[in-house]
Amino acid sequence: MRQRDELELLNSRIVVVLGAILVAFAILVFGFWRHQIAQSPYYQGLAERNRIRDIPLEAPRGKIYDRERRIIADNRPSWNLTLTREDSPRSPEETIAILAAGLDATEEEMLDRLDRRRSSPEYQSILLYEDLSLADIAFVEARGFELPEISLSFQPRRRYEGAELAAHVLGYVGEVTQAELSGDEFGDRKAGDIVGRFGLERQYDALLQGTDGTRLVLVNNFGREMEVLGELKPVPGKDLVTTLDLDLQRAAEMALGDRTGVAVAILPATGEVLALASRPAFDPTLFARGILPEEWDALVSDPRDPFQNRAIQNRFSPGSVFKIFMTAAALEEHVVTSDVAILCQGGKVFYGNRFDCWSAGHGHVSLLDALVHSCNVFFYTLGDQLGIDRISAYATMMGLGQRTGIDLPGEDAGIMPSAEWKMRTTGDRWYPGETISVSIGQGPVSVTPLQLTYAVGGLAVGGVLNQPHLVNPEFLRQAGLEVPALRSETYPVAADTVALVQRALWGVVNDAGTGTRARVDGFDVAGKTGTAQVVRKDAYSAEFEDHAWFIGFAPYDAPEIAVGVFVESGGHGGSAAAPVAQAILQTYFDKKSARLTRNRTPEMARND
């Protein structure tokens, strides 16, 4: 009996042991199946990554040219330092400590880059330091075997030919942010991509941005590259040819100097922008190489705001330049004729308030003389007769109070007030006395320098507004972009009206007017100066110098080019703004004369 119990106990133990063995064997079989069959692709991928690495090849951005195919922005070679944590013989912090001893980059800078990408897979490279110097490259190469986890990667980096030249037109580039990656504009990009941030770089980023390539390399167990297995070459971005003329752009910026202001030159017959200068400016190269904290702080703390493109983003009172539009409106509405004279005694009372002229008195002045000598009393009278709504309707028709449509981001529309506008914006009615200030370009009326130049140029060529642009849409269509045609609008204006405006503005420059410093020998320049008050005269101090305007075109009777200059706190348009316009026009006509001379045939010379 006892033997049988012991035998049964032994059998039960054997069954338990065999069951445990079977369970263990089943677990082993399941584990083998799971790892070797079910998860085979996963582990195969890990093995491949240990053996084969995918190195991204960044595509260079397209070049940017001026109208004569001179390079404004292109690319230069640079090398970046990257870290691959997978299979590293030491911690990333230890690697960075070794690198910081021999590189210009600080340990804090590299640790910050590491922390931002620490959650990414270990096999993905992390950018630690950009744009290494030759000394930095030598230091890294000398430690290649000691630090197999680091490597150098090539990157084309943006180069701008003229430092601050045309900075607000070109813009700058920078690394796409995480917030931008989750938006629509840059949703198709990846972390680390370089994108346009401002100006043409942003406006035409899709065109300038190329397609990155990749290189497959075989690495050993130390992470060293042994063999290139294949390469998909990057596709460079498409080049951009602009309408800018670098000679005129340089002339504009040099003439403005260190003053805060704007200079614009356009071809009113086509809308092509030849020059667009905004001062102060910034150097886009700082962003291409990676702007330093102290450089960024200096730019953002500058009270003159060098990032602001004053040509299209700031609006100012047009001052006496607005009298050009008043003249056209009064003639078209038959409020005045060219032979009517109005008495100016240094001021006039309207609605119980005296409005002064800038002069002690012009005497009896005709419309033409009033525009040449900028008689305020004459235009106060015209404004009172026209009324705000007719003034607003004509000024809007002639291009004010609306965006020009230039192909740059952030354009302001300006303000052209009317009775409806005031009621909508303030809830109050328009008072007739307010019209008196508007009639000489003061009060709520405000324009951008580009808008005012565009509008005066459109009137000078007979009432045609051609959309200002920096890149011809036909060029863009040939590059594969779908873009709308340029806008061209005409408005009714009598030839006699245009002729009187042209003749009067010729007198401003050439007949003892206020714009004589814009004169170019041998060419008939027309223009109008303007002074926009910053504060009331009774609150005047040197700190609040008036703004200075000059808007002109040439030749006066067949305009080819229109220029606009605005100098903040410049004082008088004739002394501050007109010389800048003269520098631009002189450059334009010097180039034109040189072209005509080059193109002259011997037969033409004999016929002189």
C-alpha positions as semicolon CSV with decimal commas, in nm:
position;residue;x (nm);y (nm);z (nm)
1;M;0,000;0,000;0,000
2;R;0,274;0,230;0,103
3;Q;0,472;0,145;-0,210
4;R;0,175;0,225;-0,430
5;D;0,127;0,568;-0,264
6;E;0,488;0,649;-0,312
7;L;0,468;0,541;-0,677
8;E;0,160;0,761;-0,737
9;L;0,333;1,055;-0,569
10;L;0,638;0,999;-0,789
11;N;0,420;0,982;-1,102
12;S;0,239;1,304;-1,011
13;R;0,572;1,477;-0,960
14;I;0,692;1,349;-1,293
15;V;0,373;1,482;-1,455
16;V;0,430;1,825;-1,292
17;V;0,793;1,831;-1,402
18;L;0,700;1,722;-1,755
19;G;0,422;1,984;-1,760
20;A;0,669;2,252;-1,651
21;I;0,913;2,138;-1,916
22;L;0,640;2,146;-2,179
23;V;0,530;2,492;-2,069
24;A;0,889;2,616;-2,075
25;F;0,943;2,458;-2,415
26;A;0,618;2,616;-2,542
27;I;0,735;2,956;-2,415
28;L;1,067;2,908;-2,588
29;V;0,894;2,801;-2,910
30;F;0,658;3,101;-2,890
31;G;0,945;3,337;-2,819
32;F;1,142;3,192;-3,108
33;W;0,841;3,228;-3,339
34;R;0,771;3,581;-3,216
35;H;1,128;3,703;-3,261
36;Q;1,228;3,507;-3,569
37;I;0,902;3,517;-3,764
38;A;0,642;3,761;-3,628
39;Q;0,890;4,042;-3,550
40;S;1,142;3,953;-3,814
41;P;1,096;4,279;-4,011
42;Y;1,147;4,487;-3,695
43;Y;1,473;4,319;-3,594
44;Q;1,588;4,305;-3,951
45;G;1,538;4,681;-3,965
46;L;1,741;4,727;-3,648
47;A;2,017;4,511;-3,789
48;E;2,015;4,705;-4,114
49;R;2,039;5,032;-3,927
50;N;2,339;4,899;-3,741
51;R;2,499;4,817;-4,072
52;I;2,352;5,068;-4,323
53;R;2,299;5,436;-4,259
54;D;2,085;5,681;-4,452
55;I;2,264;6,017;-4,475
56;P;2,043;6,307;-4,592
57;L;2,184;6,534;-4,865
58;E;2,042;6,885;-4,842
59;A;1,944;7,056;-5,165
60;P;2,083;7,404;-5,229
61;R;1,829;7,686;-5,257
62;G;1,786;7,853;-5,593
63;K;1,991;8,163;-5,666
64;I;1,838;8,512;-5,678
65;Y;1,945;8,751;-5,958
66;D;1,878;9,111;-6,049
67;R;1,734;9,208;-6,389
68;E;2,081;9,193;-6,550
69;R;2,145;8,840;-6,416
70;R;2,382;8,958;-6,146
71;I;2,374;8,736;-5,837
72;I;2,217;8,885;-5,527
73;A;2,186;8,563;-5,325
74;D;2,343;8,221;-5,377
75;N;2,497;7,944;-5,166
76;R;2,835;7,858;-5,018
77;P;2,963;7,525;-4,884
78;S;2,961;7,462;-4,510
79;W;3,007;7,165;-4,276
80;N;2,800;7,073;-3,971
81;L;2,881;6,845;-3,678
82;T;2,631;6,567;-3,602
83;L;2,601;6,307;-3,327
84;T;2,458;5,954;-3,362
85;R;2,382;5,807;-3,018
86;E;2,323;5,451;-3,140
87;D;2,622;5,222;-3,060
88;S;2,809;5,515;-2,904
89;P;3,082;5,397;-2,663
90;R;3,000;5,685;-2,425
91;S;2,710;5,902;-2,319
92;P;2,618;6,206;-2,532
93;E;2,715;6,435;-2,244
94;E;3,064;6,284;-2,232
95;T;3,102;6,324;-2,609
96;I;2,995;6,690;-2,592
97;A;3,238;6,760;-2,307
98;I;3,524;6,628;-2,523
99;L;3,411;6,834;-2,824
100;A;3,365;7,156;-2,627
101;A;3,734;7,153;-2,534
102;G;3,839;7,204;-2,896
103;L;3,551;7,380;-3,076
104;D;3,430;7,738;-3,084
105;A;3,087;7,615;-2,972
106;T;3,019;7,605;-2,598
107;E;2,911;7,295;-2,410
108;E;2,582;7,469;-2,320
109;E;2,498;7,534;-2,685
110;M;2,553;7,172;-2,786
111;L;2,365;7,037;-2,483
112;D;2,071;7,261;-2,571
113;R;2,057;7,114;-2,923
114;L;2,081;6,764;-2,774
115;D;1,795;6,828;-2,531
116;R;1,568;6,950;-2,812
117;R;1,615;6,622;-3,004
118;R;1,666;6,379;-2,717
119;S;1,329;6,212;-2,773
120;S;1,411;6,122;-3,136
121;P;1,528;5,766;-3,219
122;E;1,891;5,699;-3,132
123;Y;1,981;5,605;-3,487
124;Q;1,883;5,955;-3,611
125;S;2,164;6,206;-3,622
126;I;2,144;6,518;-3,405
127;L;2,292;6,846;-3,523
128;L;2,529;6,975;-3,255
129;Y;2,714;7,259;-3,426
130;E;2,676;7,441;-3,758
131;D;2,914;7,600;-4,007
132;L;3,245;7,473;-3,869
133;S;3,563;7,669;-3,929
134;L;3,869;7,502;-4,081
135;A;4,018;7,470;-3,734
136;D;3,700;7,306;-3,607
137;I;3,697;7,061;-3,900
138;A;4,061;6,969;-3,834
139;F;3,983;6,906;-3,466
140;V;3,688;6,677;-3,551
141;E;3,877;6,485;-3,822
142;A;4,171;6,425;-3,588
143;R;3,938;6,253;-3,340
144;G;3,749;6,041;-3,588
145;F;3,856;5,704;-3,438
146;E;3,830;5,827;-3,081
147;L;3,474;5,957;-3,138
148;P;3,302;5,727;-3,389
149;E;2,963;5,867;-3,285
150;I;3,030;6,204;-3,446
151;S;3,049;6,292;-3,812
152;L;3,064;6,591;-4,048
153;S;2,776;6,660;-4,285
154;F;2,781;6,894;-4,582
155;Q;2,522;7,172;-4,609
156;P;2,490;7,448;-4,868
157;R;2,444;7,772;-4,676
158;R;2,285;8,096;-4,800
159;R;2,518;8,377;-4,904
160;Y;2,407;8,734;-4,975
161;E;2,636;8,936;-5,196
162;G;2,584;9,283;-5,054
163;A;2,550;9,252;-4,675
164;E;2,251;9,483;-4,608
165;L;2,191;9,554;-4,978
166;A;1,822;9,498;-5,062
167;A;1,776;9,317;-4,729
168;H;1,403;9,392;-4,703
169;V;1,345;9,271;-5,058
170;L;1,543;8,950;-5,020
171;G;1,451;8,864;-4,662
172;Y;1,638;8,583;-4,489
173;V;1,621;8,210;-4,414
174;G;1,608;8,007;-4,096
175;E;1,527;7,664;-3,956
176;V;1,159;7,576;-3,961
177;T;1,003;7,573;-3,613
178;Q;0,795;7,296;-3,458
179;A;0,490;7,523;-3,460
180;E;0,533;7,590;-3,833
181;L;0,563;7,217;-3,906
182;S;0,215;7,164;-3,765
183;G;0,071;7,446;-3,980
184;D;-0,026;7,460;-4,347
185;E;0,252;7,670;-4,498
186;F;0,541;7,441;-4,402
187;G;0,346;7,125;-4,323
188;D;0,534;6,928;-4,590
189;R;0,875;7,006;-4,438
190;K;1,067;6,817;-4,172
191;A;1,256;6,922;-3,861
192;G;1,585;7,088;-3,948
193;D;1,474;7,217;-4,290
194;I;1,573;7,570;-4,388
195;V;1,286;7,790;-4,507
196;G;1,235;8,150;-4,615
197;R;1,137;8,381;-4,333
198;F;1,092;8,725;-4,490
199;G;1,085;8,904;-4,824
200;L;1,131;8,712;-5,150
201;E;1,288;8,421;-4,962
202;R;0,949;8,360;-4,802
203;Q;0,724;8,475;-5,087
204;Y;0,884;8,229;-5,329
205;D;1,007;7,966;-5,083
206;A;0,831;7,685;-5,273
207;L;1,024;7,779;-5,586
208;L;1,362;7,836;-5,422
209;Q;1,341;7,524;-5,206
210;G;1,493;7,218;-5,373
211;T;1,437;6,847;-5,312
212;D;1,676;6,679;-5,068
213;G;1,865;6,366;-5,167
214;T;2,007;6,076;-4,966
215;R;2,318;5,858;-4,949
216;L;2,319;5,495;-4,824
217;V;2,650;5,397;-4,662
218;L;2,781;5,077;-4,507
219;V;2,929;5,125;-4,159
220;N;3,132;4,892;-3,937
221;N;3,065;4,809;-3,573
222;F;3,247;5,129;-3,472
223;G;3,011;5,340;-3,681
224;R;3,277;5,428;-3,937
225;E;3,175;5,462;-4,301
226;M;3,310;5,173;-4,508
227;E;3,132;5,192;-4,843
228;V;2,874;5,398;-5,034
229;L;2,590;5,169;-5,138
230;G;2,386;5,419;-5,333
231;E;2,302;5,787;-5,371
232;L;2,001;5,990;-5,473
233;K;2,136;6,331;-5,564
234;P;1,956;6,640;-5,432
235;V;1,767;6,857;-5,681
236;P;1,860;7,227;-5,641
237;G;1,585;7,483;-5,606
238;K;1,489;7,693;-5,906
239;D;1,658;8,028;-5,959
240;L;1,470;8,356;-5,929
241;V;1,527;8,649;-6,165
242;T;1,398;8,975;-6,019
243;T;1,321;9,315;-6,170
244;L;1,571;9,486;-5,937
245;D;1,858;9,688;-6,079
246;L;2,150;9,655;-5,839
247;D;2,301;9,983;-5,956
248;L;1,986;10,177;-5,868
249;Q;1,945;9,982;-5,544
250;R;2,300;10,074;-5,437
251;A;2,247;10,436;-5,537
252;A;1,929;10,452;-5,330
253;E;2,082;10,298;-5,020
254;M;2,402;10,502;-5,040
255;A;2,203;10,824;-5,080
256;L;1,986;10,743;-4,777
257;G;2,294;10,655;-4,573
258;D;2,231;10,615;-4,202
259;R;1,904;10,805;-4,209
260;T;1,574;10,631;-4,143
261;G;1,372;10,626;-4,462
262;V;1,270;10,473;-4,791
263;A;1,361;10,503;-5,158
264;V;1,160;10,337;-5,435
265;A;1,203;10,331;-5,813
266;I;0,951;10,170;-6,049
267;L;0,870;10,161;-6,419
268;P;0,508;10,283;-6,425
269;A;0,447;10,148;-6,776
270;T;0,509;9,790;-6,657
271;G;0,505;9,794;-6,276
272;E;0,860;9,657;-6,253
273;V;1,033;9,759;-5,930
274;L;1,390;9,872;-6,000
275;A;1,484;9,962;-5,644
276;L;1,322;9,928;-5,304
277;A;1,538;10,046;-5,015
278;S;1,433;10,066;-4,651
279;R;1,668;10,198;-4,386
280;P;1,784;10,098;-4,134
281;A;1,836;9,744;-4,254
282;F;1,987;9,417;-4,133
283;D;2,238;9,171;-4,274
284;P;2,057;8,852;-4,390
285;T;2,388;8,663;-4,371
286;L;2,362;8,671;-3,990
287;F;2,063;8,439;-4,011
288;A;2,214;8,216;-4,278
289;R;2,514;8,135;-4,060
290;G;2,315;8,126;-3,736
291;I;2,261;8,457;-3,560
292;L;2,429;8,499;-3,222
293;P;2,216;8,595;-2,919
294;E;2,390;8,930;-2,881
295;E;2,338;9,007;-3,251
296;W;1,968;8,922;-3,225
297;D;1,929;9,133;-2,909
298;A;2,093;9,431;-3,082
299;L;1,850;9,408;-3,376
300;V;1,528;9,363;-3,178
301;S;1,620;9,633;-2,926
302;D;1,705;9,891;-3,194
303;P;1,435;10,160;-3,156
304;R;1,446;10,227;-3,533
305;D;1,324;9,869;-3,598
306;P;1,554;9,748;-3,880
307;F;1,323;9,454;-3,957
308;Q;1,041;9,686;-4,065
309;N;1,009;9,726;-4,441
310;R;0,905;10,090;-4,436
311;A;0,836;10,092;-4,810
312;I;0,528;9,871;-4,774
313;Q;0,461;9,816;-4,403
314;N;0,463;10,171;-4,262
315;R;0,214;10,439;-4,353
316;F;0,267;10,812;-4,327
317;S;0,084;11,134;-4,407
318;P;0,164;11,223;-4,769
319;G;0,191;11,595;-4,698
320;S;0,199;11,828;-4,998
321;V;0,245;11,540;-5,245
322;F;-0,128;11,482;-5,196
323;K;-0,187;11,812;-5,379
324;I;-0,115;11,627;-5,704
325;F;-0,432;11,421;-5,656
326;M;-0,626;11,726;-5,541
327;T;-0,528;11,900;-5,865
328;A;-0,646;11,610;-6,081
329;A;-0,974;11,573;-5,888
330;A;-1,053;11,946;-5,905
331;L;-0,988;11,960;-6,280
332;E;-1,187;11,644;-6,351
333;E;-1,480;11,771;-6,143
334;H;-1,460;12,117;-6,307
335;V;-1,424;12,278;-5,967
336;V;-1,140;12,489;-6,104
337;T;-0,980;12,568;-6,438
338;S;-0,618;12,628;-6,516
339;D;-0,666;13,004;-6,547
340;V;-0,854;13,064;-6,219
341;A;-0,654;13,252;-5,955
342;I;-0,707;13,243;-5,576
343;L;-0,572;13,500;-5,332
344;C;-0,331;13,370;-5,068
345;Q;-0,260;13,609;-4,778
346;G;-0,075;13,358;-4,564
347;G;-0,384;13,182;-4,434
348;K;-0,761;13,156;-4,450
349;V;-1,047;13,093;-4,210
350;F;-1,268;12,788;-4,263
351;Y;-1,553;12,694;-4,027
352;G;-1,431;12,931;-3,760
353;N;-1,068;12,817;-3,763
354;R;-0,771;12,976;-3,935
355;F;-0,560;12,746;-4,150
356;D;-0,214;12,883;-4,230
357;C;-0,010;12,861;-4,546
358;W;0,358;12,779;-4,515
359;S;0,430;13,119;-4,676
360;A;0,341;13,466;-4,550
361;G;0,136;13,500;-4,867
362;H;0,158;13,397;-5,233
363;G;-0,078;13,667;-5,361
364;H;-0,303;13,569;-5,650
365;V;-0,196;13,223;-5,772
366;S;-0,321;13,002;-6,055
367;L;-0,359;12,627;-6,023
368;L;-0,028;12,562;-6,197
369;D;0,159;12,812;-5,977
370;A;-0,016;12,682;-5,666
371;L;0,115;12,332;-5,736
372;V;0,464;12,456;-5,825
373;H;0,491;12,668;-5,510
374;S;0,275;12,438;-5,294
375;C;0,028;12,706;-5,181
376;N;-0,177;12,562;-4,896
377;V;-0,452;12,824;-4,914
378;F;-0,526;12,733;-5,276
379;F;-0,569;12,366;-5,190
380;Y;-0,765;12,441;-4,872
381;T;-1,012;12,617;-5,101
382;L;-1,021;12,326;-5,348
383;G;-1,076;12,078;-5,066
384;D;-1,363;12,277;-4,924
385;Q;-1,527;12,289;-5,267
386;L;-1,473;11,922;-5,346
387;G;-1,573;11,775;-5,010
388;I;-1,426;11,465;-4,849
389;D;-1,625;11,206;-5,044
390;R;-1,523;11,333;-5,387
391;I;-1,163;11,368;-5,271
392;S;-1,171;11,012;-5,134
393;A;-1,331;10,870;-5,449
394;Y;-1,068;11,023;-5,679
395;A;-0,773;10,937;-5,455
396;T;-0,892;10,577;-5,425
397;M;-0,944;10,552;-5,800
398;M;-0,589;10,679;-5,849
399;G;-0,439;10,407;-5,624
400;L;-0,443;10,532;-5,264
401;G;-0,601;10,357;-4,968
402;Q;-0,547;10,006;-5,108
403;R;-0,266;9,755;-5,141
404;T;-0,064;9,773;-5,460
405;G;-0,033;9,392;-5,475
406;I;0,347;9,381;-5,476
407;D;0,482;9,028;-5,436
408;L;0,614;9,077;-5,083
409;P;0,443;8,967;-4,761
410;G;0,299;9,215;-4,513
411;E;0,192;9,508;-4,733
412;D;-0,020;9,776;-4,562
413;A;-0,317;9,932;-4,743
414;G;-0,287;10,284;-4,601
415;I;-0,593;10,496;-4,521
416;M;-0,798;10,715;-4,751
417;P;-1,068;10,863;-4,525
418;S;-1,427;10,933;-4,619
419;A;-1,746;11,008;-4,430
420;E;-1,838;10,638;-4,444
421;W;-1,490;10,537;-4,324
422;K;-1,510;10,764;-4,019
423;M;-1,857;10,645;-3,924
424;R;-1,745;10,283;-3,960
425;T;-1,425;10,321;-3,762
426;T;-1,523;10,577;-3,496
427;G;-1,902;10,588;-3,496
428;D;-1,889;10,963;-3,550
429;R;-1,978;11,178;-3,850
430;W;-1,730;11,362;-4,068
431;Y;-1,698;11,737;-4,005
432;P;-1,630;11,971;-4,299
433;G;-1,337;12,130;-4,116
434;E;-1,155;11,796;-4,126
435;T;-1,154;11,812;-4,505
436;I;-0,932;12,122;-4,495
437;S;-0,644;11,926;-4,337
438;V;-0,692;11,629;-4,572
439;S;-0,667;11,861;-4,875
440;I;-0,295;11,918;-4,804
441;G;-0,221;11,555;-4,712
442;Q;-0,260;11,585;-4,335
443;G;-0,520;11,445;-4,096
444;P;-0,611;11,075;-4,116
445;V;-0,498;11,023;-4,478
446;S;-0,191;10,797;-4,483
447;V;0,004;10,610;-4,749
448;T;0,298;10,376;-4,786
449;P;0,595;10,509;-4,985
450;L;0,550;10,241;-5,252
451;Q;0,179;10,316;-5,281
452;L;0,235;10,690;-5,325
453;T;0,505;10,635;-5,589
454;Y;0,282;10,387;-5,773
455;A;-0,013;10,627;-5,769
456;V;0,181;10,933;-5,888
457;G;0,350;10,726;-6,159
458;G;0,011;10,593;-6,274
459;L;-0,130;10,944;-6,307
460;A;0,182;11,066;-6,488
461;V;0,143;10,801;-6,761
462;G;-0,221;10,893;-6,822
463;G;-0,422;10,705;-6,561
464;V;-0,279;10,354;-6,581
465;L;-0,201;10,154;-6,266
466;N;0,025;9,856;-6,335
467;Q;0,072;9,623;-6,041
468;P;0,419;9,667;-5,888
469;H;0,617;9,345;-5,886
470;L;0,966;9,211;-5,823
471;V;0,931;8,890;-6,026
472;N;0,760;8,864;-6,363
473;P;0,469;8,614;-6,350
474;E;0,567;8,479;-6,691
475;F;0,902;8,372;-6,545
476;L;0,718;8,203;-6,259
477;R;0,487;8,017;-6,496
478;Q;0,786;7,891;-6,693
479;A;0,924;7,763;-6,362
480;G;0,606;7,561;-6,308
481;L;0,414;7,784;-6,066
482;E;0,051;7,874;-6,117
483;V;0,026;8,249;-6,063
484;P;-0,235;8,505;-6,166
485;A;-0,165;8,764;-6,432
486;L;-0,048;9,107;-6,323
487;R;-0,326;9,353;-6,257
488;S;-0,347;9,654;-6,488
489;E;-0,617;9,914;-6,427
490;T;-0,702;10,230;-6,614
491;Y;-0,914;10,518;-6,495
492;P;-1,059;10,813;-6,686
493;V;-0,851;11,129;-6,670
494;A;-0,835;11,400;-6,935
495;A;-0,515;11,446;-7,131
496;D;-0,521;11,817;-7,039
497;T;-0,531;11,725;-6,670
498;V;-0,229;11,497;-6,705
499;A;-0,043;11,760;-6,910
500;L;-0,101;12,030;-6,647
501;V;0,021;11,800;-6,368
502;Q;0,330;11,708;-6,571
503;R;0,404;12,074;-6,651
504;A;0,354;12,188;-6,292
505;L;0,576;11,915;-6,149
506;W;0,841;11,998;-6,408
507;G;0,829;12,351;-6,267
508;V;0,877;12,222;-5,909
509;V;1,215;12,080;-6,015
510;N;1,325;12,315;-6,291
511;D;1,152;12,650;-6,237
512;A;1,252;12,780;-5,894
513;G;1,029;12,530;-5,717
514;T;1,106;12,332;-5,402
515;G;1,249;12,025;-5,579
516;T;1,545;12,171;-5,768
517;R;1,788;11,933;-5,597
518;A;1,629;11,643;-5,790
519;R;1,737;11,791;-6,124
520;V;1,941;11,575;-6,363
521;D;2,134;11,764;-6,630
522;G;2,014;11,679;-6,978
523;F;1,690;11,515;-6,863
524;D;1,353;11,666;-6,772
525;V;1,271;11,555;-6,419
526;A;0,931;11,637;-6,267
527;G;0,837;11,596;-5,904
528;K;0,675;11,722;-5,588
529;T;0,823;11,773;-5,244
530;G;0,623;11,728;-4,929
531;T;0,655;11,788;-4,558
532;A;0,444;11,576;-4,325
533;Q;0,401;11,720;-3,978
534;V;0,478;11,486;-3,690
535;V;0,324;11,716;-3,426
536;R;0,144;12,048;-3,422
537;K;0,363;12,350;-3,477
538;D;0,290;12,482;-3,128
539;A;0,429;12,156;-2,985
540;Y;0,731;12,153;-3,211
541;S;1,077;12,064;-3,087
542;A;1,392;11,938;-3,253
543;E;1,301;11,589;-3,135
544;F;0,995;11,594;-3,364
545;E;1,137;11,707;-3,696
546;D;0,886;11,684;-3,982
547;H;0,904;11,396;-4,229
548;A;1,033;11,471;-4,580
549;W;0,889;11,350;-4,913
550;F;0,985;11,366;-5,277
551;I;0,787;11,189;-5,548
552;G;0,886;11,236;-5,911
553;F;0,918;11,093;-6,259
554;A;1,118;11,147;-6,577
555;P;1,111;11,248;-6,854
556;Y;0,826;11,471;-6,745
557;D;0,620;11,450;-7,067
558;A;0,683;11,080;-7,141
559;P;0,757;10,918;-6,804
560;E;0,979;10,609;-6,801
561;I;1,068;10,593;-6,433
562;A;0,895;10,703;-6,113
563;V;1,081;10,753;-5,787
564;G;0,962;10,801;-5,432
565;V;1,173;10,903;-5,134
566;F;1,067;10,936;-4,772
567;V;1,302;11,046;-4,493
568;E;1,173;11,019;-4,138
569;S;1,231;11,340;-3,943
570;G;1,417;11,469;-4,247
571;G;1,268;11,819;-4,230
572;H;1,207;11,958;-4,578
573;G;1,148;11,738;-4,882
574;G;1,356;11,963;-5,104
575;S;1,670;11,934;-4,892
576;A;1,636;11,583;-4,746
577;A;1,446;11,369;-4,998
578;A;1,505;11,531;-5,339
579;P;1,884;11,460;-5,343
580;V;1,815;11,089;-5,287
581;A;1,579;11,088;-5,585
582;Q;1,845;11,271;-5,787
583;A;2,101;10,998;-5,713
584;I;1,862;10,729;-5,836
585;L;1,759;10,919;-6,148
586;Q;2,118;11,012;-6,229
587;T;2,217;10,645;-6,214
588;Y;1,920;10,546;-6,431
589;F;1,994;10,801;-6,704
590;D;2,370;10,743;-6,691
591;K;2,304;10,376;-6,763
592;K;2,055;10,465;-7,034
593;S;2,304;10,701;-7,200
594;A;2,575;10,436;-7,185
595;R;2,341;10,183;-7,351
596;L;2,249;10,427;-7,625
597;T;2,617;10,502;-7,686
598;R;2,705;10,132;-7,706
599;N;2,419;10,067;-7,948
600;R;2,499;10,354;-8,185
601;T;2,602;10,245;-8,533
602;P;2,866;10,430;-8,739
603;E;2,589;10,545;-8,974
604;M;2,398;10,699;-8,681
605;A;2,711;10,884;-8,572
606;R;2,765;11,024;-8,925
607;N;2,408;11,155;-8,931
608;D;2,451;11,359;-8,613
